[in-house]
């Protein structure tokens, strides 16, 4: 059965209103992440708060429309009631050389769980193993999960996870790109006597039917991100229908986007795993004077407000601002068309 749509969306703010309240910034990163050292994002100030629109440049307009829906929910609709006032978070270690691991971890303060990027293009399994081992040596008691972003095939994934599991893995996130491959990796690991829990990320947020991974028995848990799923309300609906434990993660957001992730994590009935919402620590600067970073292994639920001085300091170049505003125009049009279709169907 396809995913059930939430209630009909509220009226879409006009393009003129969004353009009048749009700010495009470029924030420097401390370490390379997803191949970039600067993160560009478009921030929108709505009547209820700030929203963040930051789909990566390679995403098409249809996929990006879900990111805009999430930003509009934050600024114009608001979030559901919270069930908790703080959210445990993991540290994130990019695909850095093993000798840089202690430096990266030091920025996160107390750490109870770590997500480590593996299967980076151009790197070897030996480098992955060295990085994971360095994390275990630095934090002997922390929960460790690895994220391959679909970078392996089935054979590579089984080999890699068999070797990486010697340090003790909490789970492996998206070891292969497709749902059928995830199910096969689970089966082969179990047959080899090296069961590792499998988490689905891209197979949830990039699928037209985000529930197919649960029906296929391809994952033990799912990773949910507010922006790619179209907002907190829709993400909550997907988690409820999937019937699997969920980990809330970020899409390399500023504190504005992290606030939406915290809203989702705070509203979930159960939160069995630390969330991947500590990525503001990867930025050299944030856009708010009270960054949403972990304190003693958790982030306290609170509002995130963009600071005028930081908006000015990190304003993107005129060329990049024009690029993002033109993208906003196209994606707003795509979202308006999809809403018209939805109302027509109903």
Short mmCIF file of C-alpha atoms in Angstrom, two decimals, residues 93-226:
data_model
loop_
_atom_site.label_atom_id
_atom_site.label_comp_id
_atom_site.label_asym_id
_atom_site.label_seq_id
_atom_site.Cartn_x
_atom_site.Cartn_y
_atom_site.Cartn_z
CA UNK A 93 33.16 11.94 11.86
CA UNK A 94 33.57 12.72 8.14
CA UNK A 95 35.88 10.67 5.92
CA UNK A 96 39.00 12.23 7.44
CA UNK A 97 42.36 10.48 7.93
CA UNK A 98 42.50 8.43 11.12
CA UNK A 99 44.98 10.81 12.75
CA UNK A 100 42.39 13.64 12.59
CA UNK A 101 39.70 11.68 14.46
CA UNK A 102 40.57 12.97 17.97
CA UNK A 103 40.54 16.56 16.67
CA UNK A 104 37.08 16.13 15.11
CA UNK A 105 35.62 14.41 18.17
CA UNK A 106 36.98 17.08 20.52
CA UNK A 107 34.52 19.62 19.06
CA UNK A 108 31.49 17.65 20.22
CA UNK A 109 32.11 17.64 23.98
CA UNK A 110 30.79 14.55 25.73
CA UNK A 111 30.06 11.83 23.19
CA UNK A 112 27.99 8.70 23.76
CA UNK A 113 27.46 7.77 20.09
CA UNK A 114 29.42 8.42 16.88
CA UNK A 115 28.45 8.19 13.22
CA UNK A 116 31.43 7.59 10.94
CA UNK A 117 31.43 8.17 7.21
CA UNK A 118 32.82 5.24 5.21
CA UNK A 119 32.93 4.12 1.56
CA UNK A 120 34.06 7.58 0.46
CA UNK A 121 34.87 7.71 -3.25
CA UNK A 122 38.62 7.31 -3.77
CA UNK A 123 39.26 5.80 -0.33
CA UNK A 124 39.96 2.20 0.64
CA UNK A 125 38.45 -0.20 3.15
CA UNK A 126 41.77 -0.05 5.00
CA UNK A 127 41.27 3.71 5.47
CA UNK A 128 37.72 3.12 6.71
CA UNK A 129 38.92 0.51 9.18
CA UNK A 130 41.67 2.83 10.43
CA UNK A 131 39.16 5.66 10.94
CA UNK A 132 36.66 3.44 12.75
CA UNK A 133 39.42 1.94 14.91
CA UNK A 134 40.64 5.43 15.80
CA UNK A 135 37.15 6.34 17.00
CA UNK A 136 36.96 3.17 19.11
CA UNK A 137 40.42 3.86 20.58
CA UNK A 138 39.40 7.43 21.42
CA UNK A 139 35.98 6.49 22.82
CA UNK A 140 36.06 2.91 24.13
CA UNK A 141 32.49 3.01 25.46
CA UNK A 142 30.68 4.94 22.72
CA UNK A 143 28.09 3.42 20.41
CA UNK A 144 29.49 3.41 16.86
CA UNK A 145 27.46 3.47 13.67
CA UNK A 146 28.86 3.74 10.13
CA UNK A 147 27.30 5.46 7.12
CA UNK A 148 28.25 4.37 3.60
CA UNK A 149 25.72 6.55 1.73
CA UNK A 150 25.13 3.62 -0.63
CA UNK A 151 28.80 3.53 -1.62
CA UNK A 152 29.26 -0.25 -1.70
CA UNK A 153 27.75 -3.08 -3.70
CA UNK A 154 26.43 -6.15 -1.89
CA UNK A 155 29.71 -8.11 -1.94
CA UNK A 156 31.75 -5.09 -0.81
CA UNK A 157 29.24 -4.30 1.94
CA UNK A 158 29.31 -7.81 3.38
CA UNK A 159 33.11 -7.85 3.37
CA UNK A 160 33.43 -4.35 4.82
CA UNK A 161 30.85 -4.78 7.57
CA UNK A 162 32.33 -8.13 8.52
CA UNK A 163 35.67 -6.40 9.13
CA UNK A 164 34.32 -3.18 10.65
CA UNK A 165 32.06 -5.05 13.05
CA UNK A 166 35.07 -6.18 15.10
CA UNK A 167 34.95 -2.80 16.90
CA UNK A 168 31.25 -3.34 17.70
CA UNK A 169 28.73 -1.58 15.46
CA UNK A 170 25.41 -0.24 16.66
CA UNK A 171 24.21 -0.31 13.03
CA UNK A 172 25.28 0.36 9.44
CA UNK A 173 23.49 3.09 7.52
CA UNK A 174 22.66 2.61 3.82
CA UNK A 175 25.55 0.25 2.94
CA UNK A 176 24.22 -0.24 -0.62
CA UNK A 177 22.11 2.05 -2.81
CA UNK A 178 18.92 0.06 -3.39
CA UNK A 179 16.26 -1.63 -1.30
CA UNK A 180 16.79 -5.10 -2.77
CA UNK A 181 20.49 -4.81 -2.00
CA UNK A 182 19.80 -3.85 1.61
CA UNK A 183 17.67 -6.96 2.06
CA UNK A 184 20.40 -9.13 0.52
CA UNK A 185 23.10 -7.63 2.75
CA UNK A 186 20.97 -8.38 5.81
CA UNK A 187 20.48 -11.96 4.68
CA UNK A 188 24.15 -12.59 3.90
CA UNK A 189 25.42 -11.07 7.14
CA UNK A 190 23.02 -13.20 9.14
CA UNK A 191 24.10 -16.32 7.23
CA UNK A 192 27.76 -15.51 7.87
CA UNK A 193 27.11 -15.22 11.59
CA UNK A 194 27.97 -11.52 11.58
CA UNK A 195 24.59 -9.84 11.98
CA UNK A 196 24.78 -6.05 11.84
CA UNK A 197 21.64 -3.96 12.12
CA UNK A 198 20.90 -2.18 8.84
CA UNK A 199 19.50 1.35 8.73
CA UNK A 200 17.89 2.80 5.61
CA UNK A 201 18.40 6.48 4.80
CA UNK A 202 18.40 7.23 1.07
CA UNK A 203 16.04 4.28 0.56
CA UNK A 204 13.50 6.20 2.64
CA UNK A 205 14.01 9.85 1.72
CA UNK A 206 14.77 9.40 -2.00
CA UNK A 207 12.03 6.88 -2.78
CA UNK A 208 8.65 7.94 -4.18
CA UNK A 209 7.20 5.43 -1.69
CA UNK A 210 9.22 5.81 1.53
CA UNK A 211 7.47 2.81 3.10
CA UNK A 212 8.68 0.28 0.55
CA UNK A 213 11.85 -0.39 2.55
CA UNK A 214 9.78 -1.51 5.55
CA UNK A 215 7.53 -3.76 3.46
CA UNK A 216 10.57 -5.39 1.85
CA UNK A 217 12.14 -6.25 5.20
CA UNK A 218 15.24 -4.41 4.02
CA UNK A 219 16.11 -2.57 7.24
CA UNK A 220 16.05 -2.91 11.01
CA UNK A 221 15.55 0.83 11.48
CA UNK A 222 15.05 3.93 9.39
CA UNK A 223 16.83 7.27 9.28
CA UNK A 224 14.47 10.19 8.81
CA UNK A 225 15.38 13.73 7.83
CA UNK A 226 12.83 16.50 7.99
#
